[in-house]
């Protein structure tokens, strides 16, 4: 839907990635874990570690990450979409920006480059981000802009799968 809006309104679509997203989550309860293999202090192998931050693989990690992201977006003046809690919208006198989050991948669609850059700066101030510029491939879908709008394709993904299982080879 976001890409359809971008195509209809001829909006720029940018992409960012949150580095180590689940490690950003803050824990609301006390959680302990066994010492990681190879890190136990000799003679203290029975001791446990108290976590102060979320870890990958922790059941609470996705929820804690999403809560922290929501908080950052709300602080930045965004509203959470009621129908899709991973879509955020901000409207200003200068224009609007729509942000879509999928785990740690972000699509940012805006009415002008300044509001997109402002959103990126706000995100960088809260999280360790990788700016991937104009969106090219997201979730296995290639995004190409033509004079007619946006073209979405999964052909490169299909070729990759076929090549992996040696069922197809590209003609010369």
CSV table of C-alpha atoms in Angstrom, one decimal:
chain,number,residue,atom,x,y,z
A,1,UNK,CA,0.0,0.0,0.0
A,2,UNK,CA,2.8,2.4,0.9
A,3,UNK,CA,4.5,1.7,-2.5
A,4,UNK,CA,1.2,2.3,-4.2
A,5,UNK,CA,0.9,5.7,-2.6
A,6,UNK,CA,4.5,6.5,-3.6
A,7,UNK,CA,3.8,5.5,-7.2
A,8,UNK,CA,0.5,7.5,-7.4
A,9,UNK,CA,2.0,10.6,-5.9
A,10,UNK,CA,5.5,10.3,-7.5
A,11,UNK,CA,7.2,10.2,-4.0
A,12,UNK,CA,10.7,9.2,-3.2
A,13,UNK,CA,11.1,5.9,-1.5
A,14,UNK,CA,14.2,5.5,0.8
A,15,UNK,CA,15.4,2.5,2.8
A,16,UNK,CA,17.2,2.2,6.1
A,17,UNK,CA,18.3,-0.7,8.1
A,18,UNK,CA,18.5,-0.8,11.9
A,19,UNK,CA,21.8,-2.4,13.0
A,20,UNK,CA,21.3,-5.0,15.8
A,21,UNK,CA,17.7,-4.0,16.2
A,22,UNK,CA,16.8,-6.5,19.0
A,23,UNK,CA,19.8,-5.4,21.1
A,24,UNK,CA,18.1,-1.9,21.4
A,25,UNK,CA,15.2,-3.2,23.5
A,26,UNK,CA,15.1,-2.4,27.2
A,27,UNK,CA,14.0,-5.1,29.6
A,28,UNK,CA,11.2,-4.4,32.0
A,29,UNK,CA,11.8,-7.4,34.2
A,30,UNK,CA,14.7,-9.2,35.7
A,31,UNK,CA,16.0,-12.0,33.4
A,32,UNK,CA,18.9,-14.3,34.2
A,33,UNK,CA,20.8,-16.6,31.9
A,34,UNK,CA,23.5,-19.2,32.2
A,35,UNK,CA,27.0,-18.0,31.5
A,36,UNK,CA,27.8,-18.3,27.8
A,37,UNK,CA,30.1,-21.2,26.9
A,38,UNK,CA,33.7,-20.2,27.0
A,39,UNK,CA,33.0,-17.1,29.2
A,40,UNK,CA,32.6,-18.8,32.6
A,41,UNK,CA,35.1,-17.8,35.2
A,42,UNK,CA,36.9,-20.9,36.6
A,43,UNK,CA,35.5,-21.8,40.0
A,44,UNK,CA,32.3,-19.7,39.3
A,45,UNK,CA,30.7,-21.8,36.6
A,46,UNK,CA,27.4,-22.1,38.6
A,47,UNK,CA,26.9,-18.3,38.6
A,48,UNK,CA,24.4,-16.7,36.2
A,49,UNK,CA,24.2,-13.4,34.3
A,50,UNK,CA,21.6,-10.8,34.9
A,51,UNK,CA,20.6,-9.2,31.6
A,52,UNK,CA,20.3,-5.4,31.4
A,53,UNK,CA,19.5,-5.3,27.7
A,54,UNK,CA,17.6,-7.5,25.3
A,55,UNK,CA,19.4,-10.3,23.3
A,56,UNK,CA,18.7,-12.0,20.0
A,57,UNK,CA,16.8,-15.3,20.8
A,58,UNK,CA,15.2,-13.9,23.9
A,59,UNK,CA,11.4,-14.3,23.8
A,60,UNK,CA,10.8,-10.7,24.8
A,61,UNK,CA,13.3,-9.2,22.3
A,62,UNK,CA,10.9,-8.4,19.4
A,63,UNK,CA,8.3,-6.9,21.7
A,64,UNK,CA,10.9,-4.8,23.6
A,65,UNK,CA,12.4,-3.6,20.3
A,66,UNK,CA,9.1,-2.6,18.9
A,67,UNK,CA,8.2,-0.7,22.1
A,68,UNK,CA,11.4,1.2,22.0
A,69,UNK,CA,10.9,2.0,18.3
A,70,UNK,CA,7.3,3.2,19.0
A,71,UNK,CA,8.6,5.5,21.7
A,72,UNK,CA,11.2,7.0,19.5
A,73,UNK,CA,8.7,7.6,16.7
A,74,UNK,CA,6.1,9.2,19.0
A,75,UNK,CA,8.8,11.4,20.5
A,76,UNK,CA,9.7,12.4,16.9
A,77,UNK,CA,6.1,13.6,16.3
A,78,UNK,CA,4.9,10.6,14.4
A,79,UNK,CA,1.5,8.9,14.8
A,80,UNK,CA,1.1,5.2,14.8
A,81,UNK,CA,-1.4,3.9,12.1
A,82,UNK,CA,-4.3,2.3,13.8
A,83,UNK,CA,-4.8,-0.4,11.1
A,84,UNK,CA,-1.1,-1.4,10.8
A,85,UNK,CA,1.0,-0.7,13.9
A,86,UNK,CA,4.2,-0.9,11.9
A,87,UNK,CA,3.3,2.2,9.8
A,88,UNK,CA,4.0,5.7,11.2
A,89,UNK,CA,2.9,9.0,9.7
A,90,UNK,CA,4.1,12.6,10.3
A,91,UNK,CA,2.5,15.6,8.8
A,92,UNK,CA,4.0,19.1,9.0
A,93,UNK,CA,3.5,22.4,7.2
A,94,UNK,CA,6.4,21.4,5.0
A,95,UNK,CA,4.9,18.1,3.9
A,96,UNK,CA,4.5,14.6,5.2
A,97,UNK,CA,6.4,11.4,5.6
A,98,UNK,CA,5.3,7.8,6.0
A,99,UNK,CA,7.5,5.2,7.5
A,100,UNK,CA,7.0,1.4,7.4
A,101,UNK,CA,8.9,-0.9,9.7
A,102,UNK,CA,9.4,-4.6,9.1
A,103,UNK,CA,11.6,-6.0,11.9
A,104,UNK,CA,14.7,-4.0,11.2
A,105,UNK,CA,14.0,-2.8,7.7
A,106,UNK,CA,12.5,0.6,7.1
A,107,UNK,CA,10.9,2.2,4.0
A,108,UNK,CA,10.6,6.0,4.2
A,109,UNK,CA,8.3,7.7,1.8
A,110,UNK,CA,8.0,11.5,1.9
A,111,UNK,CA,6.6,14.5,0.0
A,112,UNK,CA,10.1,16.0,-0.3
A,113,UNK,CA,13.7,15.2,0.3
A,114,UNK,CA,14.1,17.5,3.3
A,115,UNK,CA,11.4,15.8,5.4
A,116,UNK,CA,12.9,12.4,4.5
A,117,UNK,CA,16.4,13.5,5.5
A,118,UNK,CA,15.0,15.0,8.7
A,119,UNK,CA,13.4,11.6,9.5
A,120,UNK,CA,16.7,9.8,8.8
A,121,UNK,CA,18.5,12.2,11.2
A,122,UNK,CA,15.9,11.6,13.9
A,123,UNK,CA,16.3,7.8,13.5
A,124,UNK,CA,20.1,8.1,13.6
A,125,UNK,CA,19.9,10.0,16.8
A,126,UNK,CA,18.1,7.1,18.5
A,127,UNK,CA,19.5,4.0,16.8
A,128,UNK,CA,22.6,2.8,14.9
A,129,UNK,CA,21.3,3.0,11.4
A,130,UNK,CA,22.5,2.1,7.9
A,131,UNK,CA,21.2,4.5,5.2
A,132,UNK,CA,20.6,2.6,2.0
A,133,UNK,CA,19.5,5.6,0.0
A,134,UNK,CA,16.7,5.2,-2.6
A,135,UNK,CA,15.0,1.8,-2.1
A,136,UNK,CA,16.3,-0.9,-4.4
A,137,UNK,CA,15.3,-4.2,-2.9
A,138,UNK,CA,13.2,-4.8,0.2
A,139,UNK,CA,12.1,-8.1,1.5
A,140,UNK,CA,13.0,-9.8,-1.8
A,141,UNK,CA,11.1,-7.4,-4.0
A,142,UNK,CA,13.1,-5.2,-6.4
A,143,UNK,CA,11.8,-1.7,-6.8
A,144,UNK,CA,12.5,0.2,-10.0
A,145,UNK,CA,11.2,3.6,-11.0
A,146,UNK,CA,10.2,4.2,-14.6
A,147,UNK,CA,8.4,7.1,-16.3
A,148,UNK,CA,5.2,5.2,-15.7
A,149,UNK,CA,5.7,4.8,-11.9
A,150,UNK,CA,7.2,2.0,-9.8
A,151,UNK,CA,7.8,-1.5,-11.0
A,152,UNK,CA,8.0,-4.3,-8.5
A,153,UNK,CA,9.7,-7.6,-9.4
A,154,UNK,CA,10.9,-10.7,-7.8
A,155,UNK,CA,12.7,-12.1,-10.8
A,156,UNK,CA,16.2,-11.7,-9.2
A,157,UNK,CA,14.9,-13.6,-6.1
A,158,UNK,CA,13.5,-16.4,-8.3
A,159,UNK,CA,16.8,-16.6,-10.3
A,160,UNK,CA,18.7,-16.8,-7.0
A,161,UNK,CA,16.6,-19.7,-5.7
A,162,UNK,CA,16.8,-21.6,-9.0
A,163,UNK,CA,20.5,-21.1,-9.2
A,164,UNK,CA,20.9,-22.3,-5.6
A,165,UNK,CA,19.2,-25.6,-6.5
A,166,UNK,CA,20.8,-25.8,-9.9
A,167,UNK,CA,17.5,-26.0,-11.7
A,168,UNK,CA,18.2,-23.2,-14.1
A,169,UNK,CA,21.0,-21.3,-15.6
A,170,UNK,CA,20.9,-17.9,-17.2
A,171,UNK,CA,21.5,-18.0,-21.0
A,172,UNK,CA,24.6,-16.2,-22.3
